Amino acid sequence: MADTTVRIDGNTLRLPGGVAVRFIRTLRLPETGTHPLPPGLGEFPVRRVADHADRVPEAMRARGGVMLPVYLREAMWLNFAGTTEPAALQVGVGKVCAVSGRPWSDGLCRDPQNYVVLPRQPWLDGINSGTGTVRQFVAVPLGLGATVEGQVTGEEVWGGVQLRSFPLNDEELATWRAAERRRLEPTRLAAPPAYGGPMAGGPMAAPGGFGAALPMAAPPAPGGSGMPMPMAAPPAPGSAPVAGAAPASPSRAPAAMGLGVGGSMRQEVYEDDRPLAHWSRQPAGRVFVHLVTPPEWHRITGEAAPPSPVDRAAYTRAGLPWFDYYDQDAEDLGAPDELRAVKPVGDWLGDDHEPWQQPAPGQVRPLKDAPGKPVQDGDW
């Protein structure tokens, strides 16, 4: 029987079949206009729910999976770099498909397509809004109606992010692996491995650029004084709590968080060019990703959450890069009616008063043209 366990490798979720997913902090876009891709500002820390079963509420224990800390109105994107074999990945936001806008379903569907194709899709910054754009994932609390889940279904029950991966079927996977061996053979024969061995992540691991977090040099604050980038690494799982960490406390109902939408950016959600029959009928693995507030994260894990997001105007003033990704050979999925109608979080939370400074043309860079314990699944 195939292994269906999901594991955490650092802050990377590794689903069976070679799927790698990282959750990346980023700059929040204005809710008007269409923008270049914002940069990666470091990974969200990810921890197993089962490691803190005595401090999480019963609903979290029942659903299992992992958790990460997010601030109100903090933006994120999903990075799939390091995925080693073809996979169809379903991405749910409150159990609403981020690609099709339909309710979460157990199987793959092509009309409308309810998954992204890896590693063809290098990342996903938000819900599919068609015409080569997505609308940014932005964290909001449940109960206001601001989440994608609340607007599409009329209820806010689940929150969080849901992931389920499907590999190629046995025959197609064997064919792909044989072709991959033939493709790589000339490279192996032409040159010896570089000192230190092959790059982690396998032949399809993505290089730097938008798919990799930027170096964490601090952008200067107005007036020339240094302003630290808020990317201090969190303690490793199992390490001692940070100084001043909250003592253990009984589990209680958390301030549950979900994902709404923010501004629009230029990014395709690719149409699958394989027949649906090429994919396995059974998923390789799945995981529920809980979003918790920084105070809850501290109470549950004893760790400090990453500092609040960086000021985006200071980032732009510092001349640091934004990105523009265009793939002329790809077919973009159209926007489903369910997702086209989703309103931005500002309609619920009020105007965004954080200053915005448009990046200069020279700041926009064109792109393209060790496992841990198993993550325990639950009932969701």
Coordinates of C-alpha atoms in Angstrom, one line a residue:
M1 CA 0.0 0.0 0.0
A2 CA 1.4 3.4 -0.9
D3 CA 2.5 5.7 1.8
T4 CA 0.0 8.5 2.3
T5 CA 1.7 10.4 5.2
V6 CA 2.4 14.1 5.0
R7 CA 5.6 15.3 6.7
I8 CA 7.2 18.6 7.6
D9 CA 10.7 19.3 6.4
G10 CA 11.8 22.5 8.0
N11 CA 8.8 24.7 7.1
T12 CA 8.1 22.7 3.9
L13 CA 5.0 20.5 3.7
R14 CA 5.9 17.3 1.8
L15 CA 2.9 15.4 0.5
P16 CA 3.3 11.9 -1.0
G17 CA 4.3 11.8 -4.6
G18 CA 7.0 14.4 -4.3
V19 CA 4.8 17.5 -3.8
A20 CA 6.4 20.3 -1.8
V21 CA 4.5 23.3 -0.5
R22 CA 5.8 26.3 1.4
F23 CA 3.7 29.2 2.7
I24 CA 5.5 32.5 2.0
R25 CA 5.0 35.9 3.7
T26 CA 4.7 38.8 1.3
L27 CA 3.7 42.4 0.8
R28 CA 0.0 43.1 0.7
L29 CA -1.2 44.7 -2.5
P30 CA -3.6 47.6 -2.8
E31 CA -7.2 46.4 -3.6
T32 CA -7.4 48.5 -6.7
G33 CA -5.5 48.0 -10.0
T34 CA -3.4 45.1 -11.2
H35 CA 0.2 44.8 -9.9
P36 CA 3.4 42.8 -10.5
L37 CA 4.1 39.8 -8.3
P38 CA 5.2 40.8 -4.8
P39 CA 8.4 39.3 -3.3
G40 CA 8.8 36.5 -0.9
L41 CA 9.7 37.8 2.6
G42 CA 10.4 34.5 4.3
E43 CA 8.5 31.4 5.2
F44 CA 5.7 31.1 7.7
P45 CA 6.7 28.6 10.5
V46 CA 4.7 25.4 10.3
R47 CA 4.0 23.0 13.2
R48 CA 2.1 19.8 13.6
V49 CA -1.2 20.0 15.5
A50 CA -0.5 16.6 17.1
D51 CA 2.7 18.0 18.8
H52 CA 0.5 20.5 20.8
A53 CA -2.6 18.4 21.3
D54 CA -3.0 19.4 24.9
R55 CA -3.2 23.1 24.0
V56 CA -5.3 23.2 20.9
P57 CA -9.2 23.1 20.8
E58 CA -11.0 19.9 20.0
A59 CA -11.9 21.1 16.5
M60 CA -8.2 21.4 15.6
R61 CA -7.4 18.1 17.1
A62 CA -10.2 16.4 15.2
R63 CA -9.1 17.9 11.9
G64 CA -5.4 17.2 12.5
G65 CA -2.8 18.6 10.1
V66 CA -0.6 21.6 10.7
M67 CA -0.8 25.2 11.8
L68 CA 0.9 28.5 11.1
P69 CA 0.6 32.0 12.5
V70 CA -0.9 34.9 10.5
Y71 CA -1.7 38.6 11.3
L72 CA -4.9 40.3 10.4
R73 CA -4.7 41.3 6.8
E74 CA -1.4 39.6 6.3
A75 CA -0.8 38.3 2.7
M76 CA 0.7 35.0 1.7
W77 CA 1.5 32.9 -1.3
L78 CA 2.1 29.2 -1.9
N79 CA 5.4 28.1 -3.3
F80 CA 5.6 24.7 -5.0
A81 CA 9.4 24.8 -5.8
G82 CA 11.0 21.4 -5.0
T83 CA 8.1 19.3 -6.3
T84 CA 9.9 16.4 -7.9
E85 CA 7.2 14.6 -10.0
P86 CA 4.0 15.6 -11.8
A87 CA 1.0 16.1 -9.5
A88 CA -2.4 17.6 -9.5
L89 CA -2.9 19.6 -6.3
Q90 CA -6.3 20.7 -5.0
V91 CA -6.1 24.0 -3.0
G92 CA -9.0 24.8 -0.8
V93 CA -9.6 28.0 1.2
G94 CA -12.2 27.2 3.8
K95 CA -13.1 24.1 1.6
V96 CA -13.8 26.3 -1.4
C97 CA -11.6 25.5 -4.4
A98 CA -9.2 28.4 -5.1
V99 CA -9.2 27.5 -8.8
S100 CA -12.8 26.7 -9.7
G101 CA -14.7 28.4 -6.9
R102 CA -16.7 25.2 -6.3
P103 CA -17.2 23.4 -3.0
W104 CA -14.4 21.0 -2.0
S105 CA -14.7 17.7 -3.8
D106 CA -13.1 14.4 -3.3
G107 CA -12.0 13.9 -6.9
L108 CA -10.4 15.8 -9.8
C109 CA -12.6 17.6 -12.2
R110 CA -11.9 19.3 -15.6
D111 CA -15.1 21.2 -16.1
P112 CA -14.3 23.4 -14.3
Q113 CA -10.7 22.4 -13.5
N114 CA -10.4 22.1 -9.7
Y115 CA -6.7 21.8 -9.2
V116 CA -3.3 23.2 -10.2
V117 CA -0.7 21.2 -12.2
L118 CA 2.7 20.8 -10.6
P119 CA 5.5 21.5 -11.2
R120 CA 4.0 23.4 -14.2
Q121 CA 2.4 25.8 -11.7
P122 CA 5.4 27.2 -9.8
W123 CA 3.3 29.1 -7.2
L124 CA -0.2 30.4 -6.3
D125 CA -0.7 33.8 -4.9
G126 CA -4.5 33.9 -4.7
I127 CA -7.8 32.8 -6.1
N128 CA -8.2 32.4 -9.8
S129 CA -9.7 35.7 -11.3
G130 CA -9.0 34.8 -14.9
T131 CA -7.5 36.8 -17.8
G132 CA -4.0 36.1 -16.5
T133 CA -4.6 37.3 -12.9
V134 CA -5.2 36.1 -9.4
R135 CA -6.5 38.0 -6.3
Q136 CA -4.1 37.9 -3.4
F137 CA -4.7 35.6 -0.4
V138 CA -5.2 37.8 2.7
A139 CA -5.9 36.6 6.2
V140 CA -9.1 37.6 8.0
P141 CA -11.0 36.2 11.0
L142 CA -14.0 34.0 10.6
G143 CA -17.4 35.5 11.5
L144 CA -17.3 38.7 9.5
G145 CA -18.3 37.2 6.2
A146 CA -15.1 38.5 4.6
T147 CA -13.5 35.1 3.7
V148 CA -13.8 33.4 0.3
E149 CA -15.7 30.7 2.2
G150 CA -18.2 33.1 3.7
Q151 CA -18.9 34.9 0.4
V152 CA -19.2 31.7 -1.7
T153 CA -21.1 29.4 0.7
G154 CA -22.8 31.9 3.0
E155 CA -21.2 30.2 6.0
E156 CA -17.8 30.3 7.8
V157 CA -17.2 26.8 9.2
W158 CA -13.8 25.6 8.2
G159 CA -11.3 28.4 7.6
G160 CA -7.7 27.6 7.0
V161 CA -6.2 26.0 3.8
Q162 CA -6.8 22.5 2.5
L163 CA -4.4 20.6 0.3
R164 CA -4.8 17.2 -1.5
S165 CA -2.4 15.8 -4.1
F166 CA -3.0 13.3 -6.9
P167 CA -0.1 11.6 -8.7
L168 CA -0.1 10.3 -12.3
N169 CA -1.5 6.8 -12.6
D170 CA 0.9 4.0 -12.5
E171 CA 1.3 3.6 -16.2
E172 CA 1.7 7.3 -16.9
L173 CA 4.1 7.8 -14.0
A174 CA 6.3 4.9 -15.3
T175 CA 6.3 6.5 -18.7
W176 CA 7.2 9.9 -17.3
R177 CA 10.0 8.5 -15.2
A178 CA 11.5 6.7 -18.1
A179 CA 11.4 9.9 -20.2
E180 CA 13.0 11.8 -17.4
R181 CA 15.8 9.3 -17.1
R182 CA 16.5 9.6 -20.8
R183 CA 16.4 13.4 -20.6
L184 CA 18.9 13.6 -17.7
E185 CA 21.3 10.9 -19.0
P186 CA 23.3 13.2 -21.3
T187 CA 23.7 15.7 -18.4
R188 CA 24.9 12.9 -16.0
L189 CA 27.4 11.7 -18.6
A190 CA 28.7 15.1 -19.6
A191 CA 29.8 16.3 -16.2
P192 CA 30.5 14.9 -12.7
P193 CA 28.3 16.0 -9.8
A194 CA 29.3 19.3 -8.3
Y195 CA 31.1 19.3 -5.0
G196 CA 28.6 18.6 -2.3
G197 CA 26.2 16.4 -4.4
P198 CA 23.0 17.2 -6.3
M199 CA 20.7 20.1 -5.3
A200 CA 18.1 19.1 -2.8
G201 CA 14.6 18.8 -4.4
G202 CA 15.6 16.8 -7.4
P203 CA 15.7 17.6 -11.1
M204 CA 12.6 19.8 -11.0
A205 CA 13.6 22.0 -8.1
A206 CA 13.2 25.6 -9.1
P207 CA 16.1 28.0 -9.0
G208 CA 16.0 31.4 -7.3
G209 CA 13.9 34.3 -8.4
F210 CA 10.3 34.7 -7.4
G211 CA 10.1 31.1 -6.2
A212 CA 12.8 31.7 -3.6
A213 CA 12.7 34.0 -0.6
L214 CA 14.8 37.1 -1.0
P215 CA 17.8 37.6 1.2
M216 CA 16.7 39.3 4.3
A217 CA 18.7 42.5 4.1
A218 CA 16.8 45.3 5.7
P219 CA 15.4 48.1 3.5
P220 CA 16.3 51.5 4.9
A221 CA 13.7 53.5 6.7
P222 CA 12.9 57.1 5.7
G223 CA 15.9 59.3 6.7
G224 CA 18.5 56.5 6.1
S225 CA 18.2 54.7 9.4
G226 CA 18.1 50.9 9.3
M227 CA 14.8 49.1 9.7
P228 CA 15.1 45.4 10.3
M229 CA 13.2 43.1 8.0
P230 CA 10.9 41.1 10.2
M231 CA 12.2 37.7 9.2
A232 CA 13.9 36.3 12.3
A233 CA 13.7 32.5 12.1
P234 CA 11.4 30.9 14.6
P235 CA 12.7 28.2 16.9
A236 CA 12.9 24.7 15.4
P237 CA 10.1 22.2 16.4
G238 CA 10.9 20.6 19.7
S239 CA 13.2 23.4 20.8
A240 CA 12.9 25.2 24.2
P241 CA 10.3 28.0 24.2
V242 CA 11.6 31.5 23.7
A243 CA 12.3 33.7 26.7
G244 CA 9.1 35.0 28.1
A245 CA 7.0 32.3 26.4
A246 CA 3.6 31.7 27.8
P247 CA 3.2 28.7 30.1
A248 CA 1.0 25.8 29.1
S249 CA -2.6 26.6 29.4
P250 CA -5.8 24.6 28.7
S251 CA -7.1 24.4 25.2
R252 CA -9.8 26.9 24.3
A253 CA -11.7 28.2 21.2
P254 CA -9.1 30.2 19.1
A255 CA -9.8 33.2 17.1
A256 CA -10.1 31.1 13.9
M257 CA -8.7 32.6 10.7
G258 CA -9.5 32.1 7.0
L259 CA -8.5 33.6 3.7
G260 CA -10.2 36.5 2.0
V261 CA -8.9 38.4 -1.1
G262 CA -6.9 41.5 -1.6
G263 CA -5.4 43.1 -4.7
S264 CA -5.1 41.7 -8.2
M265 CA -1.8 40.6 -9.7
R266 CA -0.5 39.3 -13.0
Q267 CA -0.3 35.5 -12.7
E268 CA -1.7 32.6 -14.7
V269 CA -3.5 29.6 -13.3
Y270 CA -2.6 27.0 -15.9
E271 CA -5.0 24.8 -17.8
D272 CA -4.0 21.1 -17.6
D273 CA -2.8 19.8 -20.9
R274 CA -3.0 16.1 -19.9
P275 CA -6.2 14.0 -20.2
L276 CA -7.9 13.6 -16.8
A277 CA -7.5 9.8 -17.2
H278 CA -3.7 10.3 -16.8
W279 CA -4.1 11.1 -13.1
S280 CA -4.7 8.6 -10.3
R281 CA -8.3 8.3 -9.1
Q282 CA -7.1 8.2 -5.5
P283 CA -5.2 11.0 -3.7
A284 CA -1.7 10.4 -2.5
G285 CA -2.1 12.5 0.6
R286 CA -4.0 15.5 2.1
V287 CA -3.5 18.0 4.9
F288 CA -5.5 20.6 6.7
V289 CA -3.6 23.8 7.4
H290 CA -5.0 25.8 10.3
L291 CA -4.4 29.6 10.5
V292 CA -4.0 31.0 14.0
T293 CA -3.4 34.5 15.3
P294 CA 0.0 35.3 16.7
P295 CA -1.2 35.4 20.3
E296 CA -2.8 31.9 19.9
W297 CA 0.4 30.7 18.2
H298 CA 2.4 31.9 21.2
R299 CA 0.0 30.3 23.7
I300 CA -0.1 27.0 21.9
T301 CA 3.5 26.5 20.8
G302 CA 5.4 28.7 23.3
E303 CA 7.2 30.3 20.3
A304 CA 7.1 33.9 19.3
A305 CA 5.4 34.5 15.9
P306 CA 7.3 36.3 13.2
P307 CA 7.2 40.1 13.6
S308 CA 4.4 42.0 11.8
P309 CA 4.7 42.3 8.0
V310 CA 7.2 44.8 6.5
D311 CA 6.1 48.2 5.5
R312 CA 5.5 48.0 1.7
A313 CA 6.3 51.6 1.0
A314 CA 9.7 51.3 2.7
Y315 CA 10.3 48.1 0.6
T316 CA 9.6 50.0 -2.6
R317 CA 11.6 53.1 -1.6
A318 CA 14.6 50.8 -1.0
G319 CA 14.6 49.7 -4.6
L320 CA 14.0 46.1 -3.9
P321 CA 12.5 43.9 -6.7
W322 CA 9.0 43.0 -7.7
F323 CA 8.4 40.4 -10.4
D324 CA 6.5 39.9 -13.6
Y325 CA 6.0 36.3 -14.8
Y326 CA 4.6 35.6 -18.3
D327 CA 4.5 32.2 -20.1
Q328 CA 3.4 32.6 -23.7
D329 CA 3.1 28.8 -24.2
A330 CA 0.5 28.3 -21.4
E331 CA -3.2 28.4 -21.4
D332 CA -4.8 30.3 -18.6
L333 CA -8.0 29.2 -16.9
G334 CA -11.0 31.6 -17.1
A335 CA -12.4 33.1 -13.9
P336 CA -15.3 31.1 -12.4
D337 CA -18.4 33.2 -11.6
E338 CA -18.2 32.1 -7.9
L339 CA -14.7 33.7 -7.5
R340 CA -15.2 36.7 -9.8
A341 CA -17.9 37.9 -7.4
V342 CA -15.7 37.7 -4.2
K343 CA -15.2 41.2 -2.7
P344 CA -11.9 42.3 -1.1
V345 CA -11.4 42.3 2.6
G346 CA -11.4 46.1 2.7
D347 CA -15.2 46.0 2.1
W348 CA -15.5 44.4 5.6
L349 CA -12.5 45.9 7.5
G350 CA -12.5 49.4 6.1
D351 CA -10.0 51.4 4.1
D352 CA -6.3 50.4 4.1
H353 CA -4.4 53.4 5.3
E354 CA -0.9 51.9 4.8
P355 CA 0.9 54.0 2.3
W356 CA 1.5 52.6 -1.2
Q357 CA 4.3 53.5 -3.5
Q358 CA 4.3 52.2 -7.0
P359 CA 7.5 50.4 -7.9
A360 CA 9.6 52.0 -10.6
P361 CA 9.9 50.1 -13.9
G362 CA 13.5 49.1 -13.1
Q363 CA 12.3 47.3 -9.9
V364 CA 10.0 44.9 -11.8
R365 CA 12.1 41.9 -12.8
P366 CA 10.8 39.6 -15.6
L367 CA 10.7 35.8 -14.9
K368 CA 10.7 33.0 -17.5
D369 CA 10.1 33.9 -21.4
A370 CA 15.0 15.4 5.2
P371 CA 11.7 14.3 6.6
G372 CA 10.1 14.7 10.0
K373 CA 7.4 12.9 11.8
P374 CA 4.2 12.2 9.8
V375 CA 1.5 14.8 10.0
Q376 CA -1.7 13.3 11.5
D377 CA -4.8 13.7 9.4
G378 CA -8.3 14.1 10.9
D379 CA -12.0 14.4 10.1
W380 CA -12.7 17.2 7.7

